[in-house]
mmCIF file with all atom_site columns, C-alpha atoms and ligand atoms in Angstrom:
data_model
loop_
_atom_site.group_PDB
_atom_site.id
_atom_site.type_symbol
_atom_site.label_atom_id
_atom_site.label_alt_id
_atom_site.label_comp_id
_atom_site.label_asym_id
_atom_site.label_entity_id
_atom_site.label_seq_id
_atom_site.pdbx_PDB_ins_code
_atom_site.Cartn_x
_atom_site.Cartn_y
_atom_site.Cartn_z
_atom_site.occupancy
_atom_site.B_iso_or_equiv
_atom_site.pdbx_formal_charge
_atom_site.auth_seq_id
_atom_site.auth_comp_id
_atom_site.auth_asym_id
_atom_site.auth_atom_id
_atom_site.pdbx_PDB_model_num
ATOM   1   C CA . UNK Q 1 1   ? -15.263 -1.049  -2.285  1.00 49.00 ? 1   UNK Q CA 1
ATOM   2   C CA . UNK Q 1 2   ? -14.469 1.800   -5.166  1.00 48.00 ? 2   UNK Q CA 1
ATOM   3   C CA . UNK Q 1 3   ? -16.879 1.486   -8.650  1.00 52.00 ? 3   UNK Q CA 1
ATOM   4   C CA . UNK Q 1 4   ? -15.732 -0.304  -11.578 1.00 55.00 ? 4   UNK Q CA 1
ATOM   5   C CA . UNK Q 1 5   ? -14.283 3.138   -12.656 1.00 60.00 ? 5   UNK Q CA 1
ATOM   6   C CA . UNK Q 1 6   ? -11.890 3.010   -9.606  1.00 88.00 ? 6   UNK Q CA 1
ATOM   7   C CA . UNK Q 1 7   ? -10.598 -0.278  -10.009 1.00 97.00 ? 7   UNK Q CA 1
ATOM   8   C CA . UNK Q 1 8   ? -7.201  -1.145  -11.393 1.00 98.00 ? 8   UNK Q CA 1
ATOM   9   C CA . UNK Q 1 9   ? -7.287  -2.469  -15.648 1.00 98.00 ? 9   UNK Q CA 1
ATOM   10  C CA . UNK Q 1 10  ? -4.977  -5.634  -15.154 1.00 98.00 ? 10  UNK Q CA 1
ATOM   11  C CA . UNK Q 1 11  ? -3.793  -8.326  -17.267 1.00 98.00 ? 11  UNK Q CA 1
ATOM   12  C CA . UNK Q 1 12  ? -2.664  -12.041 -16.102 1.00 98.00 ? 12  UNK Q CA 1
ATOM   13  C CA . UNK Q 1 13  ? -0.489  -14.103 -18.108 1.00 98.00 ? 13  UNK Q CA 1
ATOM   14  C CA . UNK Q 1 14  ? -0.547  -17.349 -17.517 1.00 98.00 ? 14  UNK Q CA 1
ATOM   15  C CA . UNK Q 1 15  ? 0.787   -21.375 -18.615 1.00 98.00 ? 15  UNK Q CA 1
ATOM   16  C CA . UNK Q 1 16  ? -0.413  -23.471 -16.394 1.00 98.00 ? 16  UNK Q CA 1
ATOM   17  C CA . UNK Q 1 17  ? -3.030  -24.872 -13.460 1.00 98.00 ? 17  UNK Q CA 1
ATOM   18  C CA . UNK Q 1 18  ? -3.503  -20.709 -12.560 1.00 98.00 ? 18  UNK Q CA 1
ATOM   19  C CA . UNK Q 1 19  ? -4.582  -21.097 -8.820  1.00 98.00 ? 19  UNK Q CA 1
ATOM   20  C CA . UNK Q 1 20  ? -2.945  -17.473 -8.366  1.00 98.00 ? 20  UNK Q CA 1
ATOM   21  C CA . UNK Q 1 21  ? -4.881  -16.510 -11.144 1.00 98.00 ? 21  UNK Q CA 1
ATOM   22  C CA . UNK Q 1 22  ? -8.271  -17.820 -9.194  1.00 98.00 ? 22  UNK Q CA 1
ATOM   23  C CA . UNK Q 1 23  ? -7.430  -16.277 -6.082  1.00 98.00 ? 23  UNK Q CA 1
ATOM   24  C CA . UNK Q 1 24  ? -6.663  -12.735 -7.963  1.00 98.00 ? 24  UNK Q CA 1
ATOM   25  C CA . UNK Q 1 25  ? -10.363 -13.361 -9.439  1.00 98.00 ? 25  UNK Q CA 1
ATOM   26  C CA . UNK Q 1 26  ? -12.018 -14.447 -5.800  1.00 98.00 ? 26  UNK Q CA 1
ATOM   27  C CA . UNK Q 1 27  ? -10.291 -11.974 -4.034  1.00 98.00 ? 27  UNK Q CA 1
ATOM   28  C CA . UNK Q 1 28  ? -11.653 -9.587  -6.220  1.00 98.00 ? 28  UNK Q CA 1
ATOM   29  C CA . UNK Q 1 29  ? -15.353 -11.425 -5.952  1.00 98.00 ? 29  UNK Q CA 1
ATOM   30  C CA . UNK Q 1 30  ? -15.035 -10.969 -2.480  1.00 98.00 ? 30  UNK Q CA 1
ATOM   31  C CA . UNK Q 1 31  ? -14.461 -6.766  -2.936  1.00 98.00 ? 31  UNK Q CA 1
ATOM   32  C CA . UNK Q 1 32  ? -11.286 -7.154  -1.233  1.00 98.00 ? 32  UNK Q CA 1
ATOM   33  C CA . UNK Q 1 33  ? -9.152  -5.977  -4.211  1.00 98.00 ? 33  UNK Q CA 1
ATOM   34  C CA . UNK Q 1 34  ? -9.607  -2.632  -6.343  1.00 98.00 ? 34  UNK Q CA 1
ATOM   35  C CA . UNK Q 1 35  ? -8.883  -4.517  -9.925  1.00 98.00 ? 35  UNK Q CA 1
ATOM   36  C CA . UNK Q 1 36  ? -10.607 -6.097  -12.550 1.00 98.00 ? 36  UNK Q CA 1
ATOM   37  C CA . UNK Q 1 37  ? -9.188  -8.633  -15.482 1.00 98.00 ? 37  UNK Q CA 1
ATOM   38  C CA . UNK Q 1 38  ? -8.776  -7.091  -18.569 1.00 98.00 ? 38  UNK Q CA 1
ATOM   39  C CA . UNK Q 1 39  ? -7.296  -10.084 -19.874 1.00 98.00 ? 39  UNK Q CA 1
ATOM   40  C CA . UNK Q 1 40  ? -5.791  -13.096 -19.709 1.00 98.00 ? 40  UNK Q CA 1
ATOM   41  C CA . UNK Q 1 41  ? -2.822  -14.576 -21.877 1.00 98.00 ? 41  UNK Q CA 1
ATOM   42  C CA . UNK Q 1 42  ? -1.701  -18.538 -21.950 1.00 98.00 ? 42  UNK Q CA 1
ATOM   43  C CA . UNK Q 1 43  ? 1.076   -19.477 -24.109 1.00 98.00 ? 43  UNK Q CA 1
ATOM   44  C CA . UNK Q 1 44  ? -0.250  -22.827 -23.313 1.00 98.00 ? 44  UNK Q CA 1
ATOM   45  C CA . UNK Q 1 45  ? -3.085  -23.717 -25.441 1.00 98.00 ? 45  UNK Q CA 1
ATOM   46  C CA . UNK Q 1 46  ? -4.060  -26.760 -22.692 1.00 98.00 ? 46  UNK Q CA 1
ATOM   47  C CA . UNK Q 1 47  ? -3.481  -24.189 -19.785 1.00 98.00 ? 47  UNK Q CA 1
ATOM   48  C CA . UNK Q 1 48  ? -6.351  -25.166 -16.593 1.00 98.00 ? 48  UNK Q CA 1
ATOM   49  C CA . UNK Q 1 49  ? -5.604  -21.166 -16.147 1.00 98.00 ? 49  UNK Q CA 1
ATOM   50  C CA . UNK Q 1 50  ? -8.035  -20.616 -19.467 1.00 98.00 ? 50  UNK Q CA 1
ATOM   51  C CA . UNK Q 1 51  ? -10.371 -22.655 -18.203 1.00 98.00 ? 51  UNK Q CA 1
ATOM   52  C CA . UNK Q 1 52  ? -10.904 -20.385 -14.949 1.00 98.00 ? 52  UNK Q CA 1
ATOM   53  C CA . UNK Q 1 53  ? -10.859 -17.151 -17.438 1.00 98.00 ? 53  UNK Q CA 1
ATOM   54  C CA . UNK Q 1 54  ? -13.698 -18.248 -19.196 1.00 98.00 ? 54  UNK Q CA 1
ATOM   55  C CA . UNK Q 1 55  ? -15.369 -19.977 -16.090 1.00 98.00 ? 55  UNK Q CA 1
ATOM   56  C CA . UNK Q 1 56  ? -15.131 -16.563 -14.597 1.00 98.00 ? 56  UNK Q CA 1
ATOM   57  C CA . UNK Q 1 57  ? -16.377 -13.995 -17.750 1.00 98.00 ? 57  UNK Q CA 1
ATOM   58  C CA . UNK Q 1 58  ? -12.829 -13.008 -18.425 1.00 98.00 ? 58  UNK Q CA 1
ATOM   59  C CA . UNK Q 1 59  ? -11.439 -12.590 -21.909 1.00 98.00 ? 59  UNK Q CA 1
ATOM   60  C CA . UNK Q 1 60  ? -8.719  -14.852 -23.009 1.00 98.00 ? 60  UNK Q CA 1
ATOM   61  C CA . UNK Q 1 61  ? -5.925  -15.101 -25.714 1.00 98.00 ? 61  UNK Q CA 1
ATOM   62  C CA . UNK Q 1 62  ? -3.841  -18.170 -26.202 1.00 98.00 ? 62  UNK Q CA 1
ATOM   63  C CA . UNK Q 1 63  ? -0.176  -16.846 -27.946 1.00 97.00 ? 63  UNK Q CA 1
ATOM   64  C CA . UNK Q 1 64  ? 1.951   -19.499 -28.140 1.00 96.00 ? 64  UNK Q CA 1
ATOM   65  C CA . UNK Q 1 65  ? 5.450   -18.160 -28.782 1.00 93.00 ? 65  UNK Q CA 1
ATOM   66  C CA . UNK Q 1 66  ? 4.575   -14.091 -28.866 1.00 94.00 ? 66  UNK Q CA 1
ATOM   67  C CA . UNK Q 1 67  ? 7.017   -11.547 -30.422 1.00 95.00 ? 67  UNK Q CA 1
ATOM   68  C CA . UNK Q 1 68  ? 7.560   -8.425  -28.095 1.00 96.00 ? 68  UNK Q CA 1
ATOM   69  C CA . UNK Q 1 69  ? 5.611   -6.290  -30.515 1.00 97.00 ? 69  UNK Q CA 1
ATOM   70  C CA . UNK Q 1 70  ? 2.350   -9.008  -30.192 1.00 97.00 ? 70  UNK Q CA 1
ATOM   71  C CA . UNK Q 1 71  ? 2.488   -8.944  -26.940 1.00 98.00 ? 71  UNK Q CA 1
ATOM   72  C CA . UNK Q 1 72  ? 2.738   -5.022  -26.255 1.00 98.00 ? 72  UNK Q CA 1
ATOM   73  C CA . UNK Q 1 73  ? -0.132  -5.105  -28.585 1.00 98.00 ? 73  UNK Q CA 1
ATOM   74  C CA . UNK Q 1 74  ? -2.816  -7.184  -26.471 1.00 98.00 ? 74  UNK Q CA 1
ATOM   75  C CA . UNK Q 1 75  ? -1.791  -5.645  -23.737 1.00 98.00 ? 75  UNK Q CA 1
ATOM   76  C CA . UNK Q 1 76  ? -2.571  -2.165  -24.752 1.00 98.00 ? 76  UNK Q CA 1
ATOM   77  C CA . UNK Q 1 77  ? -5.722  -3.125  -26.401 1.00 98.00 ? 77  UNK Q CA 1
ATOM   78  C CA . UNK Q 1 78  ? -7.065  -3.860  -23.513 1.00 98.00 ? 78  UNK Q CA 1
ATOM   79  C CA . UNK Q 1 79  ? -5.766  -0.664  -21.754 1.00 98.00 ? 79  UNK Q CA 1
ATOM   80  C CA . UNK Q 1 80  ? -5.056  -2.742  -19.074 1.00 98.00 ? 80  UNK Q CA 1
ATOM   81  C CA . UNK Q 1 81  ? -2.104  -0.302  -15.954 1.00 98.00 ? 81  UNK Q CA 1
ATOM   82  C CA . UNK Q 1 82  ? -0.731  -3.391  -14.757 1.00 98.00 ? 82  UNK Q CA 1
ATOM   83  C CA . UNK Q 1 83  ? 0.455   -7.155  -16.158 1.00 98.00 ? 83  UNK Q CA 1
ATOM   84  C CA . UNK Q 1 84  ? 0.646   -9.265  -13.298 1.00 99.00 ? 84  UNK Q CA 1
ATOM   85  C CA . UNK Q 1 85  ? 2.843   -12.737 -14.080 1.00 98.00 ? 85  UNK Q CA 1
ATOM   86  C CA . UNK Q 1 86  ? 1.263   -15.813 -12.712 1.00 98.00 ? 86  UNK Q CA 1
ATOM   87  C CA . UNK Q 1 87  ? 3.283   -18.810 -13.656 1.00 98.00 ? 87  UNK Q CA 1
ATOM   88  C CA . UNK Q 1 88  ? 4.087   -17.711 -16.939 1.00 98.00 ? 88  UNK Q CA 1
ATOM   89  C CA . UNK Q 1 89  ? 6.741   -20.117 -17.977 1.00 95.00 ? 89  UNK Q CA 1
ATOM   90  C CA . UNK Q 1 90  ? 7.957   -18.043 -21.207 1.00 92.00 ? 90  UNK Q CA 1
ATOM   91  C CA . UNK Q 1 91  ? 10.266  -14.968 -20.940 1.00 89.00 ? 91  UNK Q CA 1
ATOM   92  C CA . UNK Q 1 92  ? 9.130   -11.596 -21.321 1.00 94.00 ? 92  UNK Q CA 1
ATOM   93  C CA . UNK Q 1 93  ? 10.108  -10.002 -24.306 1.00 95.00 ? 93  UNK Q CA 1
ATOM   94  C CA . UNK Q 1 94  ? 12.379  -6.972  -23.236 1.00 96.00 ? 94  UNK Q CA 1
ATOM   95  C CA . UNK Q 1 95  ? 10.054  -5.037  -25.431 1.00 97.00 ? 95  UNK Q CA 1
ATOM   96  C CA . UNK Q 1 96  ? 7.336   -5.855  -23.137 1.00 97.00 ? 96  UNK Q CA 1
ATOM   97  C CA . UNK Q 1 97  ? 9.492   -4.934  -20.325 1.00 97.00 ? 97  UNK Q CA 1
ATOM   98  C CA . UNK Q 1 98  ? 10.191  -1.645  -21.841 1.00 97.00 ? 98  UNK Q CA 1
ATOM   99  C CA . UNK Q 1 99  ? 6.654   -1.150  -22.839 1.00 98.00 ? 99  UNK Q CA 1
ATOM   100 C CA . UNK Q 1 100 ? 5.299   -1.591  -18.891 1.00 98.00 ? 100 UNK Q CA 1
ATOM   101 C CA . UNK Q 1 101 ? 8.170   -0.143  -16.759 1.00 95.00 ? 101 UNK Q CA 1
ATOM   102 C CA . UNK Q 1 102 ? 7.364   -0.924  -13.169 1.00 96.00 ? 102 UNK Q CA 1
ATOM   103 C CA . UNK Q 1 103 ? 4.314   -2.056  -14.238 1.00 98.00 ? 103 UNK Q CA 1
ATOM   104 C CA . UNK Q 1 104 ? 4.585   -5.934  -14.544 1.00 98.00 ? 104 UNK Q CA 1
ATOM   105 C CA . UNK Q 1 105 ? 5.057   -8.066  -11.081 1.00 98.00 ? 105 UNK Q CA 1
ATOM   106 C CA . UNK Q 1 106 ? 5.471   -11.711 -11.379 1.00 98.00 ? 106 UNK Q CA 1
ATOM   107 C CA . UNK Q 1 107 ? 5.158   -14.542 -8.344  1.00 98.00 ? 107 UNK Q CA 1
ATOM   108 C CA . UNK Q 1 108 ? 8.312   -16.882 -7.566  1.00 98.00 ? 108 UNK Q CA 1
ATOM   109 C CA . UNK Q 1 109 ? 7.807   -19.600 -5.157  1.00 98.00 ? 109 UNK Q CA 1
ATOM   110 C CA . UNK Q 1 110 ? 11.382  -18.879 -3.053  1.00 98.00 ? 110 UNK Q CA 1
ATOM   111 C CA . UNK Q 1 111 ? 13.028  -16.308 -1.809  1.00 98.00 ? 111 UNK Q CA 1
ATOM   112 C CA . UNK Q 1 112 ? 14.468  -14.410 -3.632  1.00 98.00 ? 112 UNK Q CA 1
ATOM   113 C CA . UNK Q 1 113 ? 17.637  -13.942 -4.537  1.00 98.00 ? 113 UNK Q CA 1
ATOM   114 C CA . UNK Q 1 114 ? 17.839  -17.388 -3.708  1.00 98.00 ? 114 UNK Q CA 1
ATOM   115 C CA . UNK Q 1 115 ? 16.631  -20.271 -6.261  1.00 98.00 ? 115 UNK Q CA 1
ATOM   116 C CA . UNK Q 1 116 ? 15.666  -17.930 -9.304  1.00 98.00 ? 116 UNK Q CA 1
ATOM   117 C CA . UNK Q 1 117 ? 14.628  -19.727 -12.370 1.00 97.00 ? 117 UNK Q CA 1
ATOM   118 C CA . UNK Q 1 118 ? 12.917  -23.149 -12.927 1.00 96.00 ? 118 UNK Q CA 1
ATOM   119 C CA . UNK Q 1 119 ? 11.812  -25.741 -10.547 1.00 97.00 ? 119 UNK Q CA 1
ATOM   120 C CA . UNK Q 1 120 ? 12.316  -23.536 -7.614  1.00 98.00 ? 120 UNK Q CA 1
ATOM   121 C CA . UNK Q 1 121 ? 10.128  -25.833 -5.008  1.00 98.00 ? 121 UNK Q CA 1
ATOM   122 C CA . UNK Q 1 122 ? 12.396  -28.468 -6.426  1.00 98.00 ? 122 UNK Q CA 1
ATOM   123 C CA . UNK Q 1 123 ? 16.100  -26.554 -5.740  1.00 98.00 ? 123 UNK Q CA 1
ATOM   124 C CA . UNK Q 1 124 ? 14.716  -25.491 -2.340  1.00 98.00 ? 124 UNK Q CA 1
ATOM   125 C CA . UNK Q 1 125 ? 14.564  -28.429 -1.225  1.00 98.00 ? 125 UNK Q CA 1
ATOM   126 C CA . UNK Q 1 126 ? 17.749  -29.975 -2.947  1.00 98.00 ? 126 UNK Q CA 1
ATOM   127 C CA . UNK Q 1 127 ? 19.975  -27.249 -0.916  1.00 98.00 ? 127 UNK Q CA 1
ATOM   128 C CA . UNK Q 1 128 ? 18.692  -28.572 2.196   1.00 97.00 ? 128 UNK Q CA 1
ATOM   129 C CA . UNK Q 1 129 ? 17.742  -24.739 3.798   1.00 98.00 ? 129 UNK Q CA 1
ATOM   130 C CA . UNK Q 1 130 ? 15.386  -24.963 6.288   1.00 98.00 ? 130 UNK Q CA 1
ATOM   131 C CA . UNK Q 1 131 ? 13.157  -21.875 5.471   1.00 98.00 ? 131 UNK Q CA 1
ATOM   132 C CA . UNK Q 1 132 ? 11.866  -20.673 1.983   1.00 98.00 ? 132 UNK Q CA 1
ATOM   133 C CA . UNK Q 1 133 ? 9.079   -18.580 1.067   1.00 98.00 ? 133 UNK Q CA 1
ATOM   134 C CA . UNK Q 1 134 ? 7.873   -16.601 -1.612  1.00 98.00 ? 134 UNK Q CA 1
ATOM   135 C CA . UNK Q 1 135 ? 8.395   -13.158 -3.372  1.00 98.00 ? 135 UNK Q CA 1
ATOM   136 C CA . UNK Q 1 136 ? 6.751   -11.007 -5.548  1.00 98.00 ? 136 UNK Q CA 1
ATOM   137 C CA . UNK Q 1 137 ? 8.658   -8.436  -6.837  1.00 98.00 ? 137 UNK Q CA 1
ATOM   138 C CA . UNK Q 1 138 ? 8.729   -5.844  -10.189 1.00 98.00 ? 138 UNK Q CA 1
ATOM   139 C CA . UNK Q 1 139 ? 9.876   -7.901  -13.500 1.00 97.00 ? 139 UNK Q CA 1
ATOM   140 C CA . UNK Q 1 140 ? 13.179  -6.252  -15.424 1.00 96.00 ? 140 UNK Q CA 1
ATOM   141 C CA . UNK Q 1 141 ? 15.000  -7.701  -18.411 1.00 94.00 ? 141 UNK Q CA 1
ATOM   142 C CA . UNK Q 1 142 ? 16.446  -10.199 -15.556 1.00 95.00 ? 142 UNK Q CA 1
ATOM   143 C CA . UNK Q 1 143 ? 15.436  -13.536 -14.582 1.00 95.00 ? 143 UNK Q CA 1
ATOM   144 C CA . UNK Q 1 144 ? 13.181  -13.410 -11.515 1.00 97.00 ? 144 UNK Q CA 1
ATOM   145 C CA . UNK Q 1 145 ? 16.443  -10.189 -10.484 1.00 97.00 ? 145 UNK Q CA 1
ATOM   146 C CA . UNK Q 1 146 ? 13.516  -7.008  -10.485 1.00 97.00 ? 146 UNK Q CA 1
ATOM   147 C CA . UNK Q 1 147 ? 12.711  -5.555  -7.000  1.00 98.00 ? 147 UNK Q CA 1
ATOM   148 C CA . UNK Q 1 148 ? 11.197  -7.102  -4.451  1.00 98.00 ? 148 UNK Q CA 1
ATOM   149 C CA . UNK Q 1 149 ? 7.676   -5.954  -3.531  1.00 98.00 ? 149 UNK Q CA 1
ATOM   150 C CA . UNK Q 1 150 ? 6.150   -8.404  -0.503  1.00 98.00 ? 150 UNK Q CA 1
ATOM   151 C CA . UNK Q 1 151 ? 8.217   -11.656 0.691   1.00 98.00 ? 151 UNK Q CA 1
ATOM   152 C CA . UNK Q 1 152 ? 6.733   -14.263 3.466   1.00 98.00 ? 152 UNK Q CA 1
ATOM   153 C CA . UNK Q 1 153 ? 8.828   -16.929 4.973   1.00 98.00 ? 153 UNK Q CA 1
ATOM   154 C CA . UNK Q 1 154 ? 7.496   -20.484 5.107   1.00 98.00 ? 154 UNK Q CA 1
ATOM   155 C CA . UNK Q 1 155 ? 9.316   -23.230 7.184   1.00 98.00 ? 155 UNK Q CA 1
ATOM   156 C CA . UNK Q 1 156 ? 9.906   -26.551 6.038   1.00 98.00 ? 156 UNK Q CA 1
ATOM   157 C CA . UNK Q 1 157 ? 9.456   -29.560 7.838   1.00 97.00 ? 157 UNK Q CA 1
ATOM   158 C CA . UNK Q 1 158 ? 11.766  -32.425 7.655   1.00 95.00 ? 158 UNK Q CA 1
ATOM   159 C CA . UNK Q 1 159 ? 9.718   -35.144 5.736   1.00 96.00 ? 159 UNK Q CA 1
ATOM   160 C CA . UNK Q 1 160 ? 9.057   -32.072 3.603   1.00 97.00 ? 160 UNK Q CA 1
ATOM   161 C CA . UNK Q 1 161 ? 7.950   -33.131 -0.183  1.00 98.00 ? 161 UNK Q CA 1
ATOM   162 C CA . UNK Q 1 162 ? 7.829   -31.245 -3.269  1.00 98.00 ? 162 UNK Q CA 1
ATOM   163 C CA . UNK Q 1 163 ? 4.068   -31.533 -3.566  1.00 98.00 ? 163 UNK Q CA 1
ATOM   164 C CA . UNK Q 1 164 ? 3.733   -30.797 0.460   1.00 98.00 ? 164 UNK Q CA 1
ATOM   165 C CA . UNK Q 1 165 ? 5.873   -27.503 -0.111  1.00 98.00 ? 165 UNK Q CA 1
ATOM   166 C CA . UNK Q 1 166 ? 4.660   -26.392 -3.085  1.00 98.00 ? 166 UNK Q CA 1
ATOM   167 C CA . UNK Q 1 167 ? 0.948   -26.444 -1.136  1.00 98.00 ? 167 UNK Q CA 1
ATOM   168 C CA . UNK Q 1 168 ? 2.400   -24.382 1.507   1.00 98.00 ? 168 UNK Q CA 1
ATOM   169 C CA . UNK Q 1 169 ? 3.600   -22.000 -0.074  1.00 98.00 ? 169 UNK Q CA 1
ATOM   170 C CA . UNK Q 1 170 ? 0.655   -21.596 -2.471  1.00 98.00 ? 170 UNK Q CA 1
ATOM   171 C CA . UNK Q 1 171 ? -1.472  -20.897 0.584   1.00 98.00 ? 171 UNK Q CA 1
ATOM   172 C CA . UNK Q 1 172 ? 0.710   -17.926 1.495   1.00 98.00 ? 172 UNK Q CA 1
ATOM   173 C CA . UNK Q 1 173 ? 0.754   -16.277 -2.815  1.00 98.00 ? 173 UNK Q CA 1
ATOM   174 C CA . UNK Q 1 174 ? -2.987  -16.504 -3.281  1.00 98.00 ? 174 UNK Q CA 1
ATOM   175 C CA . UNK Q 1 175 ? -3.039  -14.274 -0.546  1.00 98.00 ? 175 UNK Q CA 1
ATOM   176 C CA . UNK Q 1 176 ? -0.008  -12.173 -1.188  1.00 98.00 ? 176 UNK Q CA 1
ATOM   177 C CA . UNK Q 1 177 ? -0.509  -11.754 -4.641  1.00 98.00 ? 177 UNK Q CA 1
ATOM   178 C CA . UNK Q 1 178 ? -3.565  -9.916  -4.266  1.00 98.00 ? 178 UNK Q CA 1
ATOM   179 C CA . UNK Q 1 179 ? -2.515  -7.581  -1.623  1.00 98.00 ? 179 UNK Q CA 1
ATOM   180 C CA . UNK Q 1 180 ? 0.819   -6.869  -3.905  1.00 98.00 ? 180 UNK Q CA 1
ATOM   181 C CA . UNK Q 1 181 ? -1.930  -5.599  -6.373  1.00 98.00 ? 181 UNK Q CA 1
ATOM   182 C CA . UNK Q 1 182 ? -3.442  -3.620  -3.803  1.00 98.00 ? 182 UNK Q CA 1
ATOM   183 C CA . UNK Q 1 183 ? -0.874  -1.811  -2.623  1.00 98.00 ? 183 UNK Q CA 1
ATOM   184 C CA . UNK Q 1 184 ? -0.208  -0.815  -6.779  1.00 98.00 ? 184 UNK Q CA 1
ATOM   185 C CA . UNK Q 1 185 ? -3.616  -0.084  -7.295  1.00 98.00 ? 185 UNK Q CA 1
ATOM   186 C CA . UNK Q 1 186 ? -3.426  2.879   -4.329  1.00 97.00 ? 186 UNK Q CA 1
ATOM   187 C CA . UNK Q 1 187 ? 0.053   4.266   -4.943  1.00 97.00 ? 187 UNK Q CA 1
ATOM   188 C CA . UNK Q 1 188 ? 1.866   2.894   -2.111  1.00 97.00 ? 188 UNK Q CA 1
ATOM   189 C CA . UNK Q 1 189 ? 4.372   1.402   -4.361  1.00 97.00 ? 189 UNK Q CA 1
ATOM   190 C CA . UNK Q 1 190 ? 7.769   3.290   -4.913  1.00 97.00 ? 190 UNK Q CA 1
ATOM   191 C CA . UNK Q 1 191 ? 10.847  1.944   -6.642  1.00 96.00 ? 191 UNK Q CA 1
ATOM   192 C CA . UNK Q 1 192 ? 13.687  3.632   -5.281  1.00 96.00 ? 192 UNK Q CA 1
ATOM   193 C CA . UNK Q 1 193 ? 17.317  2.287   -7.267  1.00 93.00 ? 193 UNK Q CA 1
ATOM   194 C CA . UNK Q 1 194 ? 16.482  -1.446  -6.901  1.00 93.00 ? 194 UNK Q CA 1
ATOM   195 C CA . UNK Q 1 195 ? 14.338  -1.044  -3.140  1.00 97.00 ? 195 UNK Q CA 1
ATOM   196 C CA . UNK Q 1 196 ? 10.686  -0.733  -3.466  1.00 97.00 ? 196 UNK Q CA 1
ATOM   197 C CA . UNK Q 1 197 ? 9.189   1.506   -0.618  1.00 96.00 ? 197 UNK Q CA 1
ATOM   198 C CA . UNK Q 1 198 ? 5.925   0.892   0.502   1.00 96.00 ? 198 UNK Q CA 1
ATOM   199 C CA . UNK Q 1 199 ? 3.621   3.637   2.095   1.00 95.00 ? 199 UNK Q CA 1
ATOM   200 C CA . UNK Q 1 200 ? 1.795   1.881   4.331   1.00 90.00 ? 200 UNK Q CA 1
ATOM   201 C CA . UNK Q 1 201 ? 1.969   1.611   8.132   1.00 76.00 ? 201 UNK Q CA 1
ATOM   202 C CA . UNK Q 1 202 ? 1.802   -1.365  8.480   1.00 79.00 ? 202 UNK Q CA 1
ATOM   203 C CA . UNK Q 1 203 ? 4.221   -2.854  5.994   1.00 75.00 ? 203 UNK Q CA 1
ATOM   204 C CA . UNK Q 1 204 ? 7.311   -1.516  4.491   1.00 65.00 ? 204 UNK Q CA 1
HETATM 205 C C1 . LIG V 2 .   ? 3.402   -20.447 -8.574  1.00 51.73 ? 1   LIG V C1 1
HETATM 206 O O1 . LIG V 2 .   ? 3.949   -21.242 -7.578  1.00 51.73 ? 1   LIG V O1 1
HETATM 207 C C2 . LIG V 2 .   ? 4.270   -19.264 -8.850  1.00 51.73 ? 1   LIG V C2 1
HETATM 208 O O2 . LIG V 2 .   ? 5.030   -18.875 -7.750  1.00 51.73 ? 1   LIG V O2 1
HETATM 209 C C3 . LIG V 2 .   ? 5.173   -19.734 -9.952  1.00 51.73 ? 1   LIG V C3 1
HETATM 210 O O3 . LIG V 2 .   ? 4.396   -20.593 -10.723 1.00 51.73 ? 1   LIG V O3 1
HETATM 211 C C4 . LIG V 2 .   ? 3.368   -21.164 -9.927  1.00 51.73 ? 1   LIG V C4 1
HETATM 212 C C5 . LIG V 2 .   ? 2.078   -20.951 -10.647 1.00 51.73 ? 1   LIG V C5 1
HETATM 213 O O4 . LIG V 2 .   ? 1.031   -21.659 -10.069 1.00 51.73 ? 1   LIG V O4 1
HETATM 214 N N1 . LIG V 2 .   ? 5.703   -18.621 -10.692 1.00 51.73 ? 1   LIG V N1 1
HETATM 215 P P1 . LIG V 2 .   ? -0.468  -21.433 -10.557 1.00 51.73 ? 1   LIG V P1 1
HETATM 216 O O5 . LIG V 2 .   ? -0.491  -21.671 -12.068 1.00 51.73 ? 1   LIG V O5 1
HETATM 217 O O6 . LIG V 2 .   ? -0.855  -20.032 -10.206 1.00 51.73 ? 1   LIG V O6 1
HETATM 218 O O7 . LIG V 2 .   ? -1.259  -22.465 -9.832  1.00 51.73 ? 1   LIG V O7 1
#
């Protein structure tokens, strides 16, 4: 792996239980991802996600209901090149969108454009489809609408439950979400209209 000076500044902002935020942090342990945590943000003050921050010699800031200009603020204190959303249950700011163009992804446990918005494990599985998945994709000024960076498919079985779905598919983001970051962190991204195009072999 590249020296510190290599890796990627990124912040995490988080609300809840922050098992993608754990398996950002691991992967990175393990030298398989270029990053390092600048910071991490709850609006939850209670958030298990702060818990692993500290746990793991990361800084942390709890801000509970942040303005745009707050926000833009912590996050370029730290000089961080990429905000990564990861369960953050609070809309972004458009100021904060503005601030970070193309440069904040956020995790949604569907696929996308189906079941944007709250409680997608739960929808999913009210529509009856027989295949979800998750997506992570660039954040705009839309809800979970920015473009879509990796998606994997994940089947569900018929005595599917929420809490049996919502494992699966947590399985597949703590290992997407760090190669998402990876694929930032060397260029490989491009957002072309509302596509992404990514330079790499074996993916597009
Ligand atoms: C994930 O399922 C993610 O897709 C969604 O919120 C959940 C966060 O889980 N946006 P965790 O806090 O990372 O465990």
């Amino acid at each position: 792996m590249s020296s510190s000076s290599e890796r990627l500044p990124i912040a995490i902002l988080v609300s809840g239980a922050g098992t993608n935020l754990q398996a950002i942090l691991d992967t990175i342990h393990r030298h398989e991802l270029a990053a390092t945590v600048r910071l991490v943000i709850s609006n939850n003050p209670t958030a298990p996600a702060l818990a692993r921050a500290r746990a793991a010699g990361v800084a942390s800031l709890v801000l509970a209901k942040p303005t745009g200009a707050a926000l833009v603020a912590a996050l370029q204190d730290a000089g961080v090149s990429l905000v990564c959303l990861a369960g953050y249950m609070n809309i972004l700011p458009p100021e904060a969108v503005q601030a970070f163009p193309h440069r904040i992804m956020n995790i949604h446990p569907a696929l996308l454009p189906a079941f944007p918005g709250l409680h997608a494990v739960r929808q999913t599985l009210a529509h009856g489809v027989r295949m979800t998945g998750c997506t992570i994709h660039f954040v705009d000024t839309g809800i979970d609408t920015g473009p879509i960076i990796l998606q994997e498919a994940v089947p569900i079985a018929a005595n599917e439950t929420e809490a049996s779905l919502t494992e699966k598919l947590h399985r597949v983001e703590h290992r997407l979400y760090p190669q998402a970051i990876q694929l930032f962190a060397d260029g490989k991204l491009q957002i072309v209209g509302r596509k992404v195009l990514i330079h790499d072999r074996s993916l597009w």
